[in-house]
């Protein structure tokens, strides 16, 4: 446990004292230059061996090689696993209430980087050989590079992003509202545990999160609309007659007669397990930490320019079925970092694939960290923006070839956005042309009529109006219509009609 007398936060508040729990593996060498810092995910802990065991061990076959590296994983501020958080008791005095709702918000990823930097300095470490992380840990790794570019050698960022989008912020808000709706939340000032805590709200938030951690195909393959009664004693939560619920969730008598699907049992079981190990206030705090993430926030350079300014070799790993942090987000980071390399995990299991497909991930990370004779190292030689863009597009091709709904939907949105911008420009030019015609007509003469005819011929050539000889012929369809016409079927059913300025799905 590392203790700071105080830590000044971006929000203007001060944590005093501030504790950072951490776990280490391997030994620090004499030069103190073999440190690999690992960032964990949202609700995980600093015990890397617990969730990334196939990547951690002694020998070259492990990405986190403890025979060569000093591996350190600090616990996030706000987490209930040791670092200062809402469950921390001020002064550590028994009988005193925890910080609870008095815990500052938001505690940002940059605050965590500042605290971890001081932790490393206390150990005599000035520079990390690499910073590695998955999900929230990937965002921490990127912030480390942005805050201290000269203190980081290489980056491995798995299933993360450069900034939390509205999609992720919206999901986190839905989780928070589930917790707030629990009558035992009491504005975060509850002091009890067990039945006195807002367990129903926290379990519901976890159930919602679990769906975003997987993908539709993965869930369908596992459960296939099976009923819990069919699962028998081998079901996710118990025997055939038991209808388990997460704490506080009561099934009415009428609900008892409804079909009880295995996926329902699974989600409720996950909710019940989660409330036994986590705290609702910590979950809310960490969700705000995620929402604050944007490497361009408050910096002189814009978002893309910040990424372009980073000199680090960076392995950016995305998952083609990830609905929480879609592959486009990792492609965006890899494309704009000068030495960014995109690697795609092809898996049906969604975001959690970085905790499932660990053996393949370990090999990819080993190749990158060795930087010798690997296909990934060859990609590092791409030094022009066009070459890097081509590399990213090549990596995305397998996903696009499968007709990924997320990829096609994103393409439709992009085309609609471009169309809206083009229409705005065309409207401005139309108004300008109308003004010029009026001025020309005011001067008189046959030149005005000839000018109008010429303009009409130009618009016909670009498909903006129908030729005069066939008044019923429609104008050319917009790009999005042509794209959708080539698809084998609709995306999520029939797409709603949208105005030129209203890109986005209903």
Coordinates of C-alpha atoms in Angstrom, one line a residue:
X1 CA 0.0 0.0 0.0
X2 CA 1.3 3.4 -1.0
X3 CA 0.2 6.5 0.9
X4 CA 0.3 10.1 -0.2
X5 CA -0.4 12.8 2.4
X6 CA -2.7 14.4 -0.2
X7 CA -3.5 14.3 -3.9
X8 CA -4.9 17.4 -5.7
X9 CA -7.6 16.4 -8.2
X10 CA -8.6 17.9 -11.5
X11 CA -12.0 18.7 -10.1
X12 CA -10.4 21.1 -7.6
X13 CA -10.8 18.8 -4.5
X14 CA -8.1 17.1 -2.5
X15 CA -7.9 13.5 -1.3
X16 CA -6.1 13.6 2.0
X17 CA -4.7 11.1 2.7
X18 CA -4.6 9.1 -0.6
X19 CA -3.9 5.4 -0.7
X20 CA -2.9 3.4 -3.7
X21 CA -3.1 -0.4 -3.5
X22 CA -0.9 -2.3 -5.9
X23 CA 0.4 -5.7 -6.8
X24 CA 3.9 -6.5 -8.2
X25 CA 5.4 -9.5 -10.0
X26 CA 9.1 -10.1 -10.8
X27 CA 12.0 -8.0 -9.7
X28 CA 13.1 -4.5 -10.4
X29 CA 16.6 -4.6 -12.1
X30 CA 19.6 -2.6 -11.0
X31 CA 19.0 0.0 -13.7
X32 CA 15.3 0.2 -12.7
X33 CA 14.3 0.3 -16.3
X34 CA 12.4 -3.0 -16.7
X35 CA 9.0 -1.8 -15.4
X36 CA 5.7 -2.8 -17.2
X37 CA 2.7 -1.1 -15.7
X38 CA -0.6 -2.9 -16.2
X39 CA -4.1 -1.2 -16.0
X40 CA -7.0 -3.3 -15.0
X41 CA -10.6 -3.1 -16.1
X42 CA -13.6 -1.3 -14.5
X43 CA -14.6 -3.8 -11.8
X44 CA -11.4 -5.8 -11.6
X45 CA -8.5 -5.5 -9.2
X46 CA -4.7 -5.3 -9.1
X47 CA -4.2 -9.1 -9.0
X48 CA -3.2 -9.7 -12.6
X49 CA -2.7 -13.4 -12.0
X50 CA -6.4 -13.7 -11.2
X51 CA -7.7 -12.4 -14.6
X52 CA -4.7 -12.6 -17.0
X53 CA -2.9 -15.7 -15.8
X54 CA -2.0 -17.0 -19.3
X55 CA -0.1 -13.7 -20.0
X56 CA 1.8 -13.6 -16.7
X57 CA 4.7 -15.8 -15.9
X58 CA 8.5 -16.4 -16.1
X59 CA 9.7 -17.0 -19.7
X60 CA 9.6 -15.6 -23.2
X61 CA 6.2 -17.3 -23.9
X62 CA 4.6 -14.8 -21.5
X63 CA 3.9 -11.2 -22.6
X64 CA 4.3 -10.2 -19.0
X65 CA 7.5 -12.0 -18.5
X66 CA 8.4 -11.9 -14.8
X67 CA 11.9 -13.2 -15.5
X68 CA 12.7 -10.0 -17.4
X69 CA 10.1 -7.5 -16.3
X70 CA 9.0 -5.9 -13.1
X71 CA 5.2 -6.0 -13.5
X72 CA 3.1 -3.6 -11.4
X73 CA -0.6 -3.1 -11.4
X74 CA -2.1 -0.3 -9.3
X75 CA -5.7 -0.3 -8.2
X76 CA -7.8 2.6 -9.5
X77 CA -8.9 5.3 -7.1
X78 CA -12.6 4.8 -6.4
X79 CA -12.3 1.0 -6.5
X80 CA -13.3 -1.0 -3.4
X81 CA -10.2 -3.2 -3.7
X82 CA -7.8 -1.2 -1.5
X83 CA -7.2 2.3 -3.0
X84 CA -9.0 5.3 -1.5
X85 CA -12.7 5.1 -2.5
X86 CA -16.2 5.8 -1.2
X87 CA -15.9 2.8 1.1
X88 CA -12.7 4.1 2.7
X89 CA -13.1 5.0 6.4
X90 CA -11.6 8.4 7.2
X91 CA -8.5 7.9 9.4
X92 CA -9.1 4.2 9.4
X93 CA -10.8 4.5 12.8
X94 CA -13.3 1.8 13.5
X95 CA -16.8 3.0 14.0
X96 CA -16.5 6.0 11.8
X97 CA -18.6 6.2 8.6
X98 CA -17.0 5.8 5.1
X99 CA -16.4 8.7 2.8
X100 CA -19.5 7.6 0.9
X101 CA -21.0 10.5 -1.1
X102 CA -18.3 12.8 0.1
X103 CA -15.8 11.0 -2.1
X104 CA -14.9 13.5 -4.9
X105 CA -16.3 13.2 -8.4
X106 CA -15.1 12.8 -10.9
X107 CA -11.7 11.3 -10.1
X108 CA -10.3 11.3 -13.6
X109 CA -7.9 8.9 -15.4
X110 CA -5.4 11.8 -15.3
X111 CA -5.7 11.9 -11.5
X112 CA -4.9 8.2 -11.5
X113 CA -1.9 8.7 -13.7
X114 CA -0.7 11.5 -11.3
X115 CA -1.0 9.2 -8.3
X116 CA 0.6 6.2 -10.0
X117 CA 3.5 8.4 -11.2
X118 CA 4.2 9.3 -7.5
X119 CA 3.9 5.6 -6.6
X120 CA 6.6 4.7 -9.2
X121 CA 8.9 7.5 -8.1
X122 CA 8.7 6.2 -4.5
X123 CA 10.0 2.9 -5.8
X124 CA 12.8 4.7 -7.7
X125 CA 11.2 4.2 -11.1
X126 CA 11.5 7.0 -13.5
X127 CA 10.2 5.4 -16.7
X128 CA 8.0 2.5 -17.8
X129 CA 9.3 0.1 -20.4
X130 CA 5.7 -0.4 -21.4
X131 CA 2.2 0.4 -20.2
X132 CA -0.4 -2.3 -20.9
X133 CA -4.1 -2.4 -20.3
X134 CA -7.5 -3.8 -21.3
X135 CA -10.7 -1.8 -21.5
X136 CA -10.5 0.9 -18.8
X137 CA -6.8 -0.1 -18.5
X138 CA -6.2 0.7 -22.2
X139 CA -7.5 4.2 -21.6
X140 CA -5.2 4.6 -18.6
X141 CA -2.3 3.5 -20.8
X142 CA -3.1 6.1 -23.4
X143 CA -3.4 8.8 -20.7
X144 CA 0.0 7.8 -19.3
X145 CA 1.5 8.4 -22.8
X146 CA -0.2 11.8 -23.1
X147 CA 0.6 13.0 -19.6
X148 CA 4.2 11.8 -19.5
X149 CA 5.3 10.9 -23.1
X150 CA 9.0 10.7 -22.1
X151 CA 8.2 8.3 -19.2
X152 CA 6.7 5.6 -21.4
X153 CA 8.4 3.3 -23.9
X154 CA 5.7 1.3 -25.6
X155 CA 1.9 0.9 -25.3
X156 CA -0.4 -2.0 -25.6
X157 CA -4.1 -0.9 -25.6
X158 CA -6.7 -3.5 -25.8
X159 CA -10.5 -2.9 -26.4
X160 CA -10.3 0.8 -25.3
X161 CA -10.6 4.2 -26.9
X162 CA -9.2 7.6 -27.0
X163 CA -12.3 9.3 -25.7
X164 CA -15.6 8.0 -24.2
X165 CA -18.3 8.5 -26.8
X166 CA -21.9 9.4 -26.2
X167 CA -22.7 5.7 -26.7
X168 CA -20.5 4.7 -23.7
X169 CA -21.6 7.7 -21.6
X170 CA -25.3 6.8 -22.2
X171 CA -24.7 3.2 -21.1
X172 CA -23.0 4.4 -17.9
X173 CA -25.8 6.8 -17.2
X174 CA -28.4 4.0 -17.6
X175 CA -26.4 1.9 -15.1
X176 CA -26.2 4.8 -12.6
X177 CA -30.0 5.5 -12.9
X178 CA -30.7 1.9 -12.1
X179 CA -28.7 2.4 -8.9
X180 CA -30.2 5.7 -8.1
X181 CA -33.7 4.3 -8.4
X182 CA -33.1 1.9 -5.6
X183 CA -34.8 3.4 -2.5
X184 CA -31.8 2.3 -0.4
X185 CA -29.4 4.5 -2.4
X186 CA -30.2 7.5 -0.2
X187 CA -28.1 9.9 -2.3
X188 CA -25.1 7.6 -1.7
X189 CA -25.2 8.3 2.1
X190 CA -26.2 4.8 3.1
X191 CA -23.9 3.3 5.7
X192 CA -25.1 -0.3 5.9
X193 CA -24.0 -3.4 4.0
X194 CA -25.8 -6.5 2.9
X195 CA -29.6 -5.9 3.0
X196 CA -29.1 -2.3 3.9
X197 CA -27.2 -1.4 0.7
X198 CA -28.9 -0.6 -2.7
X199 CA -28.3 -4.1 -3.9
X200 CA -31.2 -4.3 -6.3
X201 CA -30.0 -1.2 -8.2
X202 CA -26.4 -2.5 -8.4
X203 CA -27.4 -5.9 -9.5
X204 CA -29.6 -4.4 -12.3
X205 CA -26.7 -2.2 -13.4
X206 CA -24.5 -5.3 -13.5
X207 CA -27.0 -7.3 -15.6
X208 CA -27.2 -4.4 -18.1
X209 CA -23.4 -4.3 -18.2
X210 CA -23.0 -8.0 -18.7
X211 CA -25.0 -7.8 -22.0
X212 CA -22.7 -5.0 -23.3
X213 CA -19.7 -7.1 -22.4
X214 CA -20.8 -9.9 -24.7
X215 CA -22.3 -9.9 -28.3
X216 CA -25.7 -11.1 -29.6
X217 CA -24.2 -14.2 -31.4
X218 CA -22.3 -15.2 -28.3
X219 CA -25.4 -15.0 -26.0
X220 CA -27.6 -16.8 -28.6
X221 CA -25.0 -19.6 -29.0
X222 CA -24.8 -20.2 -25.3
X223 CA -28.5 -20.1 -24.4
X224 CA -30.5 -20.7 -27.6
X225 CA -33.7 -19.6 -26.0
X226 CA -33.4 -22.5 -23.5
X227 CA -35.7 -22.5 -20.5
X228 CA -34.2 -22.8 -17.0
X229 CA -36.5 -25.8 -16.2
X230 CA -34.8 -27.6 -19.1
X231 CA -31.3 -26.8 -17.6
X232 CA -32.2 -28.6 -14.4
X233 CA -29.7 -28.6 -11.6
X234 CA -26.9 -27.7 -14.0
X235 CA -28.4 -24.3 -14.7
X236 CA -26.6 -21.1 -14.0
X237 CA -28.2 -20.6 -10.6
X238 CA -29.7 -23.8 -9.2
X239 CA -32.3 -26.5 -9.7
X240 CA -35.2 -26.7 -12.0
X241 CA -37.9 -25.5 -9.5
X242 CA -35.8 -22.6 -8.1
X243 CA -36.4 -19.3 -9.7
X244 CA -33.5 -17.3 -8.4
X245 CA -33.5 -13.5 -8.4
X246 CA -30.9 -10.9 -7.7
X247 CA -31.2 -9.4 -4.2
X248 CA -34.4 -7.5 -3.8
X249 CA -36.0 -8.6 -7.1
X250 CA -39.2 -10.3 -6.3
X251 CA -41.2 -12.4 -8.8
X252 CA -44.9 -11.9 -8.3
X253 CA -47.3 -14.9 -8.4
X254 CA -48.3 -14.1 -11.9
X255 CA -44.7 -13.9 -13.0
X256 CA -44.0 -17.4 -11.6
X257 CA -46.1 -18.8 -14.4
X258 CA -44.2 -17.1 -17.1
X259 CA -41.4 -18.9 -19.0
X260 CA -38.1 -18.5 -17.2
X261 CA -35.2 -18.4 -19.7
X262 CA -31.7 -19.6 -19.0
X263 CA -30.4 -16.2 -20.0
X264 CA -32.6 -14.6 -17.3
X265 CA -31.2 -17.0 -14.7
X266 CA -27.7 -16.3 -15.9
X267 CA -28.0 -12.5 -15.7
X268 CA -29.6 -12.6 -12.2
X269 CA -26.9 -15.0 -11.0
X270 CA -24.3 -12.5 -12.3
X271 CA -26.1 -9.7 -10.5
X272 CA -26.1 -11.6 -7.2
X273 CA -22.5 -12.5 -7.4
X274 CA -21.5 -8.9 -8.2
X275 CA -23.3 -7.3 -5.1
X276 CA -21.3 -9.7 -2.9
X277 CA -18.0 -8.2 -4.1
X278 CA -18.7 -4.6 -5.1
X279 CA -20.1 -1.4 -3.8
X280 CA -22.7 0.8 -5.6
X281 CA -20.9 4.0 -4.7
X282 CA -17.7 2.7 -6.1
X283 CA -19.4 1.6 -9.3
X284 CA -20.9 5.1 -9.7
X285 CA -17.5 6.8 -9.0
X286 CA -15.6 4.6 -11.5
X287 CA -18.3 5.1 -14.2
X288 CA -17.7 8.9 -13.9
X289 CA -14.0 8.3 -14.2
X290 CA -14.6 6.5 -17.5
X291 CA -16.9 9.3 -18.7
X292 CA -14.2 11.9 -18.1
X293 CA -11.9 10.2 -20.5
X294 CA -10.9 12.3 -23.6
X295 CA -7.2 12.7 -24.4
X296 CA -8.0 16.0 -26.2
X297 CA -9.9 17.5 -23.2
X298 CA -8.3 20.7 -21.9
X299 CA -5.1 20.3 -24.0
X300 CA -3.9 22.9 -26.5
X301 CA -4.0 20.4 -29.4
X302 CA -7.3 18.9 -30.6
X303 CA -8.1 15.2 -30.1
X304 CA -6.6 13.9 -33.3
X305 CA -3.6 16.2 -33.0
X306 CA -2.9 14.8 -29.5
X307 CA -2.9 11.3 -30.9
X308 CA -0.6 12.4 -33.8
X309 CA 1.8 13.9 -31.4
X310 CA 2.6 10.7 -29.6
X311 CA 5.9 9.1 -30.6
X312 CA 5.4 5.7 -29.0
X313 CA 5.2 2.3 -30.6
X314 CA 1.7 1.3 -29.9
X315 CA -0.2 -2.0 -30.3
X316 CA -3.9 -1.2 -30.5
X317 CA -6.1 -4.3 -30.2
X318 CA -9.8 -4.3 -31.2
X319 CA -12.5 -7.0 -31.2
X320 CA -14.7 -7.3 -34.3
X321 CA -17.8 -8.2 -32.2
X322 CA -17.4 -5.6 -29.5
X323 CA -20.6 -3.6 -29.0
X324 CA -19.4 -1.6 -26.0
X325 CA -16.2 -0.2 -27.6
X326 CA -16.7 -0.9 -31.3
X327 CA -13.6 -1.7 -33.5
X328 CA -13.9 1.7 -35.2
X329 CA -12.7 3.3 -32.0
X330 CA -9.5 1.3 -31.9
X331 CA -9.0 1.9 -35.6
X332 CA -9.3 5.6 -35.0
X333 CA -6.5 5.6 -32.4
X334 CA -4.2 3.3 -34.5
X335 CA -4.7 5.4 -37.6
X336 CA -3.8 8.7 -36.0
X337 CA -0.9 7.6 -33.9
X338 CA 2.3 7.8 -36.0
X339 CA 3.5 4.4 -34.9
X340 CA 0.2 2.8 -34.1
X341 CA -0.5 -0.8 -35.2
X342 CA -4.0 -2.2 -35.3
X343 CA -4.6 -5.9 -34.5
X344 CA -8.1 -7.3 -34.7
X345 CA -9.3 -10.2 -32.6
X346 CA -12.0 -12.1 -34.5
X347 CA -14.3 -13.6 -31.9
X348 CA -18.0 -13.9 -31.3
X349 CA -17.7 -13.1 -27.6
X350 CA -17.7 -9.3 -27.7
X351 CA -15.9 -7.0 -25.4
X352 CA -15.0 -9.7 -22.9
X353 CA -12.9 -11.5 -25.6
X354 CA -9.8 -9.8 -24.1
X355 CA -10.5 -12.0 -21.0
X356 CA -11.5 -15.1 -23.1
X357 CA -9.1 -15.2 -26.1
X358 CA -6.1 -14.8 -23.8
X359 CA -3.8 -17.3 -25.4
X360 CA -4.0 -15.7 -28.8
X361 CA -3.8 -12.2 -27.3
X362 CA -0.7 -13.3 -25.3
X363 CA 1.1 -14.4 -28.5
X364 CA 0.3 -11.1 -30.3
X365 CA 1.6 -9.1 -27.3
X366 CA 4.7 -11.2 -27.1
X367 CA 5.5 -10.6 -30.8
X368 CA 5.0 -6.8 -30.3
X369 CA 7.1 -6.5 -27.2
X370 CA 9.9 -8.5 -28.7
X371 CA 9.8 -6.5 -31.9
X372 CA 11.9 -9.0 -33.8
X373 CA 10.9 -10.7 -37.0
X374 CA 7.1 -10.5 -36.4
X375 CA 4.4 -9.4 -38.8
X376 CA 3.5 -6.7 -36.4
X377 CA 7.0 -5.3 -36.4
X378 CA 6.8 -5.1 -40.2
X379 CA 3.8 -2.9 -39.9
X380 CA 5.7 -0.4 -37.9
X381 CA 7.7 0.5 -41.0
X382 CA 4.6 2.2 -42.4
X383 CA 5.5 5.8 -42.0
X384 CA 3.2 7.7 -44.2
X385 CA -0.4 8.6 -43.2
X386 CA -1.8 7.0 -46.4
X387 CA 0.1 3.7 -45.7
X388 CA -1.1 3.6 -42.1
X389 CA -4.7 4.3 -43.3
X390 CA -4.4 1.4 -45.8
X391 CA -3.1 -0.8 -43.0
X392 CA -6.1 0.0 -40.8
X393 CA -8.5 -0.5 -43.7
X394 CA -6.9 -3.9 -44.4
X395 CA -7.4 -5.0 -40.8
X396 CA -11.0 -4.0 -41.0
X397 CA -11.7 -5.9 -44.2
X398 CA -12.6 -9.3 -42.5
X399 CA -15.2 -7.5 -40.4
X400 CA -16.7 -5.7 -43.3
X401 CA -16.7 -8.9 -45.4
X402 CA -18.9 -10.5 -42.8
X403 CA -21.4 -7.8 -43.2
X404 CA -21.0 -6.5 -39.7
X405 CA -24.1 -4.6 -38.7
X406 CA -22.0 -2.1 -36.7
X407 CA -19.6 -1.5 -39.6
X408 CA -22.4 -1.0 -42.1
X409 CA -24.4 1.2 -39.8
X410 CA -21.4 3.3 -39.2
X411 CA -20.8 3.6 -43.0
X412 CA -24.4 4.6 -43.6
X413 CA -24.1 7.2 -40.8
X414 CA -20.9 8.6 -42.3
X415 CA -22.5 8.9 -45.8
X416 CA -25.5 10.6 -44.4
X417 CA -23.3 13.0 -42.5
X418 CA -21.3 13.8 -45.7
X419 CA -24.6 14.2 -47.6
X420 CA -26.0 16.6 -45.0
X421 CA -22.8 18.7 -45.2
X422 CA -23.0 18.7 -49.1
X423 CA -26.6 19.8 -49.0
X424 CA -25.9 22.7 -46.6
X425 CA -23.1 23.9 -49.0
X426 CA -25.4 23.4 -52.0
X427 CA -28.2 25.4 -50.4
X428 CA -25.8 28.3 -49.6
X429 CA -24.5 28.3 -53.2
X430 CA -28.1 28.1 -54.5
X431 CA -29.0 31.2 -52.6
X432 CA -25.9 33.0 -53.9
X433 CA -26.8 32.0 -57.5
X434 CA -30.4 33.2 -57.0
X435 CA -29.1 36.6 -55.9
X436 CA -26.7 36.8 -58.9
X437 CA -29.6 35.9 -61.3
X438 CA -31.8 38.6 -59.9
X439 CA -29.0 41.2 -60.3
X440 CA -28.4 39.9 -63.9
X441 CA -32.1 40.1 -64.7
X442 CA -32.3 43.6 -63.4
X443 CA -29.7 44.6 -66.0
X444 CA -31.9 43.2 -68.8
X445 CA -30.9 41.6 -72.1
X446 CA -30.9 38.0 -73.3
X447 CA -27.9 37.1 -71.3
X448 CA -30.0 36.3 -68.3
X449 CA -32.0 33.6 -70.1
X450 CA -28.9 32.0 -71.5
X451 CA -27.3 32.0 -68.0
X452 CA -30.4 30.3 -66.5
X453 CA -30.4 27.6 -69.3
X454 CA -26.7 27.0 -68.7
X455 CA -27.2 26.6 -65.0
X456 CA -30.0 24.2 -65.6
X457 CA -27.9 22.0 -67.9
X458 CA -25.2 21.9 -65.2
X459 CA -27.6 20.8 -62.5
X460 CA -29.0 18.1 -64.9
X461 CA -25.5 16.8 -65.5
X462 CA -25.0 16.3 -61.7
X463 CA -28.4 14.7 -61.3
X464 CA -29.7 17.6 -59.1
X465 CA -32.9 17.9 -61.3
X466 CA -34.7 15.8 -63.8
X467 CA -34.1 16.5 -67.5
X468 CA -36.9 18.7 -68.9
X469 CA -37.9 16.1 -71.6
X470 CA -39.1 13.6 -69.0
X471 CA -40.6 15.5 -66.1
X472 CA -41.4 12.3 -64.1
X473 CA -37.8 11.1 -63.8
X474 CA -36.6 11.2 -60.2
X475 CA -33.3 12.8 -59.1
X476 CA -30.4 10.4 -58.4
X477 CA -30.8 8.6 -55.1
X478 CA -28.5 9.7 -52.2
X479 CA -25.4 7.6 -51.5
X480 CA -27.0 6.0 -48.4
X481 CA -29.9 4.7 -50.5
X482 CA -27.5 3.2 -53.0
X483 CA -25.6 1.5 -50.2
X484 CA -28.7 0.1 -48.6
X485 CA -30.0 -1.2 -52.0
X486 CA -26.9 -3.4 -52.2
X487 CA -27.5 -5.0 -48.8
X488 CA -28.9 -8.6 -48.6
X489 CA -31.5 -7.4 -46.0
X490 CA -32.5 -4.5 -43.7
X491 CA -30.4 -3.6 -40.6
X492 CA -32.6 -4.1 -37.5
X493 CA -35.7 -4.1 -39.7
X494 CA -36.7 -1.2 -41.9
X495 CA -34.7 2.0 -41.4
X496 CA -36.7 5.1 -40.7
X497 CA -36.7 8.0 -43.1
X498 CA -34.3 10.7 -42.1
X499 CA -33.9 14.3 -43.1
X500 CA -30.7 15.6 -44.6
X501 CA -29.8 17.1 -41.2
X502 CA -30.9 14.2 -39.1
X503 CA -28.3 11.5 -39.5
X504 CA -28.5 8.7 -36.9
X505 CA -30.7 5.8 -36.2
X506 CA -33.9 6.1 -34.2

